[in-house]
Amino acid sequence: CICQNAMSNIGLTLQRYANVEAAAPSRKGEEETARATAVMWWIGLVVYLVSQPLNVVALTLAPECIIAPLGSVEILINTVTATMVLGESLSVADICGVCLFVGGSAMVVVFGPTAEEEFQLRDLFSFESRPEYFSFVLCSTGLALGCCAMLFWASAAGGDSRVTTVRAVCFPLLFGIVTAFNQMFVKACGMVVGNGFQAVHREPVEVAIVLVTVVVLSVGSIRVLSSALHYLENRVFVPAQFVLQAMFMELQGAIFFREFSYMPLLNRVCFMLGCAICVATVFLVSVANAAESQVDVGKEVLIAHKLSKTLEPVEHHLDGAQLAAMDSL
């Protein structure tokens, strides 16, 4: 699991680095720059995809409630790579956010379910016998669709000041939901392989549905991931998506196996408090980073305005050829 998290973060870093290089001005020409960044982006995607089979092995050998907290290694690795490789500066909000992320996820893991039961593939679709799980699936699907709608609005809104906050909240939330459900179906695939493919003969329809669901959710998560890395810095996206994914995995397992009814009241309160801390931290850090980016943009506009005022008297003494040369520069 730790190797998977390390490889996953390396892949995300390469993809983000390619996006940064593609947006930066280059001296080598646009075609060469586009080719190099495209190759780096695909290398990052391949590294990320290669890490996923390790995740399948980990989910097959251990419960989700043990796998989820080990993903905190990715936050620590990302803190190093975001600052040293990508040159992203950690703000006070980011540092406080990481501390709250770790604290909230620790509460979710410590006070959440500590084991999981064996389940059959048909249990994933037996909503009539698990109405609380059916409600959870409906709420999660509605939340995911709401995030998609907000992201479409952000694409159309353009320069709206709320776009940064919407993307910083919706991308990690959407990725966390999709990945958490994908993990459960991936675990089901691991069970099929671990049982010697006996389920293929007993439950062929369920196996086919699980495989199709894994493919659809995997493609969807990669699509969300590539879009998120285009708009968000790793210091913002990686910690938020990990914590939300771990939270949804714990909630999913607790509701699916009906372990809330067996948990003491204190555990239930602390578990829900940890979930609330995780979600609130994502929103607060996103708002703080959006406000910081607006201040930076304002400073750039002010500097550009002062520079234009400084150059204005000089332009009156230049002829047409010299002005054309300045415009070309």
Short mmCIF file of C-alpha atoms in Angstrom, two decimals:
data_model
loop_
_atom_site.label_atom_id
_atom_site.label_comp_id
_atom_site.label_asym_id
_atom_site.label_seq_id
_atom_site.Cartn_x
_atom_site.Cartn_y
_atom_site.Cartn_z
CA CYS A 1 0.00 0.00 0.00
CA ILE A 2 2.86 2.38 0.84
CA CYS A 3 4.56 1.58 -2.50
CA GLN A 4 1.27 2.24 -4.28
CA ASN A 5 0.90 5.63 -2.59
CA ALA A 6 4.49 6.58 -3.45
CA MET A 7 4.10 5.59 -7.12
CA SER A 8 0.72 7.28 -7.31
CA ASN A 9 2.16 10.55 -6.03
CA ILE A 10 5.08 10.35 -8.47
CA GLY A 11 2.59 9.95 -11.32
CA LEU A 12 0.50 12.90 -10.10
CA THR A 13 3.62 15.04 -9.74
CA LEU A 14 4.76 14.27 -13.31
CA GLN A 15 1.32 15.13 -14.68
CA ARG A 16 1.15 18.39 -12.74
CA TYR A 17 4.72 19.28 -13.78
CA ALA A 18 3.77 18.71 -17.42
CA ASN A 19 0.76 21.02 -17.03
CA VAL A 20 2.94 23.72 -15.43
CA GLU A 21 5.56 23.45 -18.18
CA ALA A 22 2.89 23.59 -20.89
CA ALA A 23 1.49 26.82 -19.42
CA ALA A 24 4.91 28.45 -18.96
CA PRO A 25 6.62 30.37 -21.80
CA SER A 26 9.39 28.41 -23.52
CA ARG A 27 12.40 29.39 -25.63
CA LYS A 28 12.48 26.15 -27.61
CA GLY A 29 9.33 26.68 -29.65
CA GLU A 30 5.75 25.64 -29.14
CA GLU A 31 5.90 22.29 -31.00
CA GLU A 32 8.92 20.96 -29.11
CA THR A 33 7.50 22.14 -25.78
CA ALA A 34 4.10 20.58 -26.49
CA ARG A 35 5.74 17.29 -27.48
CA ALA A 36 7.93 17.13 -24.37
CA THR A 37 5.11 18.02 -21.97
CA ALA A 38 2.76 15.52 -23.64
CA VAL A 39 5.33 12.74 -23.21
CA MET A 40 5.85 13.68 -19.55
CA TRP A 41 2.09 13.77 -18.94
CA TRP A 42 1.62 10.30 -20.42
CA ILE A 43 4.56 8.95 -18.41
CA GLY A 44 2.89 10.29 -15.27
CA LEU A 45 -0.41 8.66 -16.25
CA VAL A 46 1.31 5.32 -16.91
CA VAL A 47 3.09 5.44 -13.53
CA TYR A 48 -0.23 6.22 -11.84
CA LEU A 49 -1.98 3.33 -13.63
CA VAL A 50 0.85 0.89 -12.87
CA SER A 51 0.43 1.67 -9.16
CA GLN A 52 -3.22 0.61 -9.16
CA PRO A 53 -2.64 -3.20 -9.28
CA LEU A 54 -0.70 -2.82 -6.03
CA ASN A 55 -3.84 -1.26 -4.61
CA VAL A 56 -5.87 -4.28 -5.74
CA VAL A 57 -3.46 -6.59 -3.91
CA ALA A 58 -3.60 -4.46 -0.76
CA LEU A 59 -7.41 -4.33 -0.77
CA THR A 60 -7.58 -8.10 -1.27
CA LEU A 61 -5.24 -8.88 1.63
CA ALA A 62 -6.44 -6.30 4.18
CA PRO A 63 -9.66 -4.50 5.19
CA GLU A 64 -10.40 -1.05 3.79
CA CYS A 65 -10.32 0.41 7.30
CA ILE A 66 -6.61 -0.51 7.50
CA ILE A 67 -5.75 0.51 3.93
CA ALA A 68 -7.37 3.95 4.18
CA PRO A 69 -5.11 5.49 6.87
CA LEU A 70 -1.93 4.23 5.18
CA GLY A 71 -2.74 6.66 2.38
CA SER A 72 -1.55 9.45 4.67
CA VAL A 73 1.93 8.59 3.38
CA GLU A 74 0.84 10.21 0.12
CA ILE A 75 0.19 13.51 1.91
CA LEU A 76 3.70 13.51 3.39
CA ILE A 77 5.32 12.64 0.05
CA ASN A 78 3.19 15.25 -1.71
CA THR A 79 4.30 17.94 0.76
CA VAL A 80 7.91 17.29 -0.27
CA THR A 81 7.33 16.97 -4.02
CA ALA A 82 4.98 19.98 -4.21
CA THR A 83 7.60 22.28 -2.68
CA MET A 84 10.87 20.81 -4.02
CA VAL A 85 9.82 19.61 -7.50
CA LEU A 86 6.85 21.77 -8.47
CA GLY A 87 7.99 24.88 -6.60
CA GLU A 88 4.62 25.36 -4.91
CA SER A 89 4.74 27.45 -1.75
CA LEU A 90 2.88 26.15 1.28
CA SER A 91 0.75 28.82 2.91
CA VAL A 92 -0.34 28.94 6.55
CA ALA A 93 -3.74 27.65 5.45
CA ASP A 94 -2.11 24.66 3.75
CA ILE A 95 -0.05 23.74 6.82
CA CYS A 96 -3.05 24.10 9.14
CA GLY A 97 -5.14 22.15 6.64
CA VAL A 98 -2.68 19.23 6.58
CA CYS A 99 -2.73 19.11 10.40
CA LEU A 100 -6.54 19.14 10.45
CA PHE A 101 -6.62 16.55 7.66
CA VAL A 102 -4.41 14.21 9.66
CA GLY A 103 -6.41 14.82 12.85
CA GLY A 104 -9.78 14.35 11.16
CA SER A 105 -8.74 11.21 9.29
CA ALA A 106 -7.20 9.80 12.50
CA MET A 107 -10.56 10.24 14.28
CA VAL A 108 -12.37 8.59 11.36
CA VAL A 109 -10.02 5.60 11.41
CA VAL A 110 -9.63 5.18 15.19
CA PHE A 111 -13.32 5.47 16.03
CA GLY A 112 -14.61 3.89 12.82
CA PRO A 113 -15.07 0.17 12.06
CA THR A 114 -11.99 -1.93 12.82
CA ALA A 115 -12.78 -5.00 10.72
CA GLU A 116 -15.00 -6.08 7.86
CA GLU A 117 -17.06 -9.14 7.06
CA GLU A 118 -16.92 -11.33 4.01
CA PHE A 119 -19.54 -10.48 1.40
CA GLN A 120 -20.83 -11.93 -1.84
CA LEU A 121 -20.94 -10.06 -5.13
CA ARG A 122 -24.73 -10.06 -5.11
CA ASP A 123 -24.62 -8.17 -1.80
CA LEU A 124 -23.34 -5.12 -3.69
CA PHE A 125 -26.65 -4.95 -5.56
CA SER A 126 -29.04 -6.22 -2.85
CA PHE A 127 -30.38 -2.79 -2.07
CA GLU A 128 -33.72 -4.13 -0.83
CA SER A 129 -31.97 -5.89 2.08
CA ARG A 130 -29.74 -2.88 2.80
CA PRO A 131 -31.96 0.24 2.59
CA GLU A 132 -29.43 2.37 4.50
CA TYR A 133 -26.73 1.47 1.96
CA PHE A 134 -29.13 2.26 -0.88
CA SER A 135 -29.74 5.69 0.67
CA PHE A 136 -25.99 6.24 0.97
CA VAL A 137 -25.48 5.34 -2.70
CA LEU A 138 -28.27 7.72 -3.75
CA CYS A 139 -26.89 10.58 -1.63
CA SER A 140 -23.35 10.00 -2.92
CA THR A 141 -24.57 9.87 -6.52
CA GLY A 142 -26.53 13.09 -6.04
CA LEU A 143 -23.51 14.77 -4.48
CA ALA A 144 -21.30 13.62 -7.37
CA LEU A 145 -23.79 14.91 -9.95
CA GLY A 146 -23.98 18.20 -8.04
CA CYS A 147 -20.19 18.50 -8.21
CA CYS A 148 -20.30 17.84 -11.97
CA ALA A 149 -22.92 20.56 -12.41
CA MET A 150 -20.86 23.05 -10.39
CA LEU A 151 -17.72 22.22 -12.40
CA PHE A 152 -19.61 22.74 -15.67
CA TRP A 153 -20.75 26.10 -14.31
CA ALA A 154 -17.14 26.94 -13.39
CA SER A 155 -16.03 26.20 -16.96
CA ALA A 156 -18.71 28.52 -18.34
CA ALA A 157 -18.28 31.25 -15.71
CA GLY A 158 -14.73 32.09 -16.77
CA GLY A 159 -13.42 34.95 -14.65
CA ASP A 160 -15.91 34.70 -11.79
CA SER A 161 -14.16 35.05 -8.43
CA ARG A 162 -15.95 31.97 -7.05
CA VAL A 163 -14.60 29.63 -9.73
CA THR A 164 -11.37 28.87 -7.85
CA THR A 165 -13.24 27.92 -4.67
CA VAL A 166 -15.75 25.77 -6.58
CA ARG A 167 -12.98 23.83 -8.32
CA ALA A 168 -10.94 23.44 -5.13
CA VAL A 169 -13.96 21.91 -3.36
CA CYS A 170 -15.72 19.97 -6.14
CA PHE A 171 -12.72 18.27 -7.79
CA PRO A 172 -11.44 16.54 -4.60
CA LEU A 173 -14.99 15.71 -3.49
CA LEU A 174 -15.94 14.20 -6.86
CA PHE A 175 -12.66 12.28 -7.11
CA GLY A 176 -13.05 11.00 -3.54
CA ILE A 177 -16.58 9.69 -4.18
CA VAL A 178 -15.73 8.00 -7.48
CA THR A 179 -12.52 6.46 -6.13
CA ALA A 180 -14.13 5.21 -2.90
CA PHE A 181 -16.82 3.30 -4.79
CA ASN A 182 -14.25 2.07 -7.28
CA GLN A 183 -12.16 0.69 -4.40
CA MET A 184 -15.07 -1.41 -3.18
CA PHE A 185 -15.70 -2.89 -6.62
CA VAL A 186 -11.96 -3.44 -7.10
CA LYS A 187 -11.96 -5.34 -3.81
CA ALA A 188 -14.83 -7.45 -5.16
CA CYS A 189 -12.71 -8.24 -8.25
CA GLY A 190 -9.85 -9.24 -5.95
CA MET A 191 -12.21 -11.60 -4.13
CA VAL A 192 -13.16 -13.22 -7.44
CA VAL A 193 -9.50 -13.79 -8.30
CA GLY A 194 -8.65 -14.95 -4.76
CA ASN A 195 -11.44 -17.57 -4.82
CA GLY A 196 -10.13 -19.11 -8.02
CA PHE A 197 -12.76 -17.52 -10.27
CA GLN A 198 -15.48 -19.70 -8.71
CA ALA A 199 -17.82 -16.70 -8.65
CA VAL A 200 -17.68 -16.57 -12.47
CA HIS A 201 -19.66 -19.83 -12.57
CA ARG A 202 -21.94 -19.03 -9.62
CA GLU A 203 -22.67 -15.36 -10.33
CA PRO A 204 -21.76 -14.60 -13.96
CA VAL A 205 -24.11 -11.61 -14.26
CA GLU A 206 -22.82 -10.01 -11.06
CA VAL A 207 -19.20 -10.54 -12.14
CA ALA A 208 -19.88 -8.87 -15.49
CA ILE A 209 -21.58 -5.90 -13.82
CA VAL A 210 -18.71 -5.52 -11.35
CA LEU A 211 -16.10 -5.55 -14.13
CA VAL A 212 -18.02 -2.99 -16.21
CA THR A 213 -18.48 -0.80 -13.13
CA VAL A 214 -14.75 -0.93 -12.35
CA VAL A 215 -13.89 0.11 -15.91
CA VAL A 216 -16.42 2.97 -15.92
CA LEU A 217 -15.36 4.27 -12.50
CA SER A 218 -11.65 3.95 -13.38
CA VAL A 219 -12.08 5.93 -16.59
CA GLY A 220 -14.16 8.50 -14.74
CA SER A 221 -11.59 8.90 -11.96
CA ILE A 222 -8.77 9.36 -14.50
CA ARG A 223 -10.84 11.98 -16.33
CA VAL A 224 -11.53 13.88 -13.10
CA LEU A 225 -7.88 13.54 -12.08
CA SER A 226 -6.52 14.97 -15.34
CA SER A 227 -8.91 17.92 -15.17
CA ALA A 228 -8.15 18.59 -11.49
CA LEU A 229 -4.38 18.62 -12.04
CA HIS A 230 -4.89 21.12 -14.86
CA TYR A 231 -6.57 23.65 -12.57
CA LEU A 232 -5.36 22.86 -9.03
CA GLU A 233 -1.94 22.70 -7.46
CA ASN A 234 -0.88 19.43 -5.85
CA ARG A 235 -0.68 21.07 -2.42
CA VAL A 236 -4.43 21.77 -2.68
CA PHE A 237 -5.74 18.68 -4.48
CA VAL A 238 -3.78 15.71 -3.10
CA PRO A 239 -4.45 16.14 0.66
CA ALA A 240 -8.12 16.97 0.10
CA GLN A 241 -8.83 14.05 -2.24
CA PHE A 242 -7.06 11.57 0.04
CA VAL A 243 -8.98 12.60 3.15
CA LEU A 244 -12.34 12.66 1.37
CA GLN A 245 -11.64 9.30 -0.25
CA ALA A 246 -10.68 7.74 3.11
CA MET A 247 -13.78 9.26 4.72
CA PHE A 248 -16.13 7.87 2.06
CA MET A 249 -14.42 4.46 2.24
CA GLU A 250 -14.96 4.32 6.01
CA LEU A 251 -18.57 5.54 5.71
CA GLN A 252 -19.23 3.10 2.91
CA GLY A 253 -17.89 0.14 4.89
CA ALA A 254 -19.67 1.10 8.10
CA ILE A 255 -23.03 1.52 6.35
CA PHE A 256 -22.65 -1.50 4.05
CA PHE A 257 -21.83 -3.84 6.94
CA ARG A 258 -24.27 -2.07 9.31
CA GLU A 259 -21.55 -1.52 11.87
CA PHE A 260 -23.02 1.77 13.11
CA SER A 261 -25.57 -0.19 15.13
CA TYR A 262 -22.77 -2.08 16.91
CA MET A 263 -20.59 0.96 17.58
CA PRO A 264 -20.73 2.66 21.01
CA LEU A 265 -22.29 6.10 21.12
CA LEU A 266 -18.93 7.79 21.79
CA ASN A 267 -17.39 6.08 18.76
CA ARG A 268 -20.28 7.16 16.56
CA VAL A 269 -20.04 10.78 17.72
CA CYS A 270 -16.25 10.93 17.27
CA PHE A 271 -16.50 9.20 13.88
CA MET A 272 -19.02 11.72 12.57
CA LEU A 273 -17.03 14.59 14.10
CA GLY A 274 -13.93 13.41 12.22
CA CYS A 275 -15.93 13.32 8.97
CA ALA A 276 -17.22 16.85 9.64
CA ILE A 277 -13.67 18.11 10.32
CA CYS A 278 -12.44 16.62 7.03
CA VAL A 279 -15.20 18.20 4.93
CA ALA A 280 -15.02 21.57 6.71
CA THR A 281 -11.23 21.69 6.32
CA VAL A 282 -11.47 21.10 2.57
CA PHE A 283 -13.91 24.01 2.24
CA LEU A 284 -12.01 26.41 4.54
CA VAL A 285 -8.61 25.73 2.95
CA SER A 286 -10.14 26.14 -0.52
CA VAL A 287 -11.67 29.50 0.44
CA ALA A 288 -8.37 30.67 1.97
CA ASN A 289 -6.36 29.67 -1.11
CA ALA A 290 -8.92 31.31 -3.40
CA ALA A 291 -8.66 34.55 -1.42
CA GLU A 292 -4.86 34.35 -1.56
CA SER A 293 -4.90 33.84 -5.32
CA GLN A 294 -7.23 36.85 -5.73
CA VAL A 295 -4.77 38.99 -3.74
CA ASP A 296 -1.91 37.79 -5.95
CA VAL A 297 -3.89 38.62 -9.09
CA GLY A 298 -4.68 42.07 -7.69
CA LYS A 299 -0.98 42.70 -7.03
CA GLU A 300 -0.11 41.65 -10.59
CA VAL A 301 -2.76 43.99 -12.02
CA LEU A 302 -1.47 46.86 -9.85
CA ILE A 303 2.13 46.25 -10.97
CA ALA A 304 1.05 46.12 -14.61
CA HIS A 305 -0.90 49.37 -14.19
CA LYS A 306 2.10 51.13 -12.63
CA LEU A 307 4.38 49.80 -15.37
CA SER A 308 2.06 51.07 -18.09
CA LYS A 309 2.00 54.51 -16.44
CA THR A 310 5.80 54.49 -16.31
CA LEU A 311 6.16 53.57 -19.99
CA GLU A 312 3.46 55.96 -21.23
CA PRO A 313 5.70 59.07 -21.40
CA VAL A 314 8.38 57.08 -23.19
CA GLU A 315 5.99 55.86 -25.89
CA HIS A 316 5.22 59.45 -26.98
CA HIS A 317 8.85 59.84 -28.12
CA LEU A 318 9.00 56.59 -30.13
CA ASP A 319 8.27 56.28 -33.83
CA GLY A 320 5.99 53.66 -35.39
CA ALA A 321 8.72 51.09 -36.02
CA GLN A 322 9.93 51.24 -32.43
CA LEU A 323 6.38 50.88 -31.07
CA ALA A 324 5.82 47.86 -33.34
CA ALA A 325 9.03 46.31 -32.02
CA MET A 326 7.85 46.83 -28.41
CA ASP A 327 4.48 45.25 -29.22
CA SER A 328 6.20 42.22 -30.72
CA LEU A 329 8.24 41.82 -27.53
#
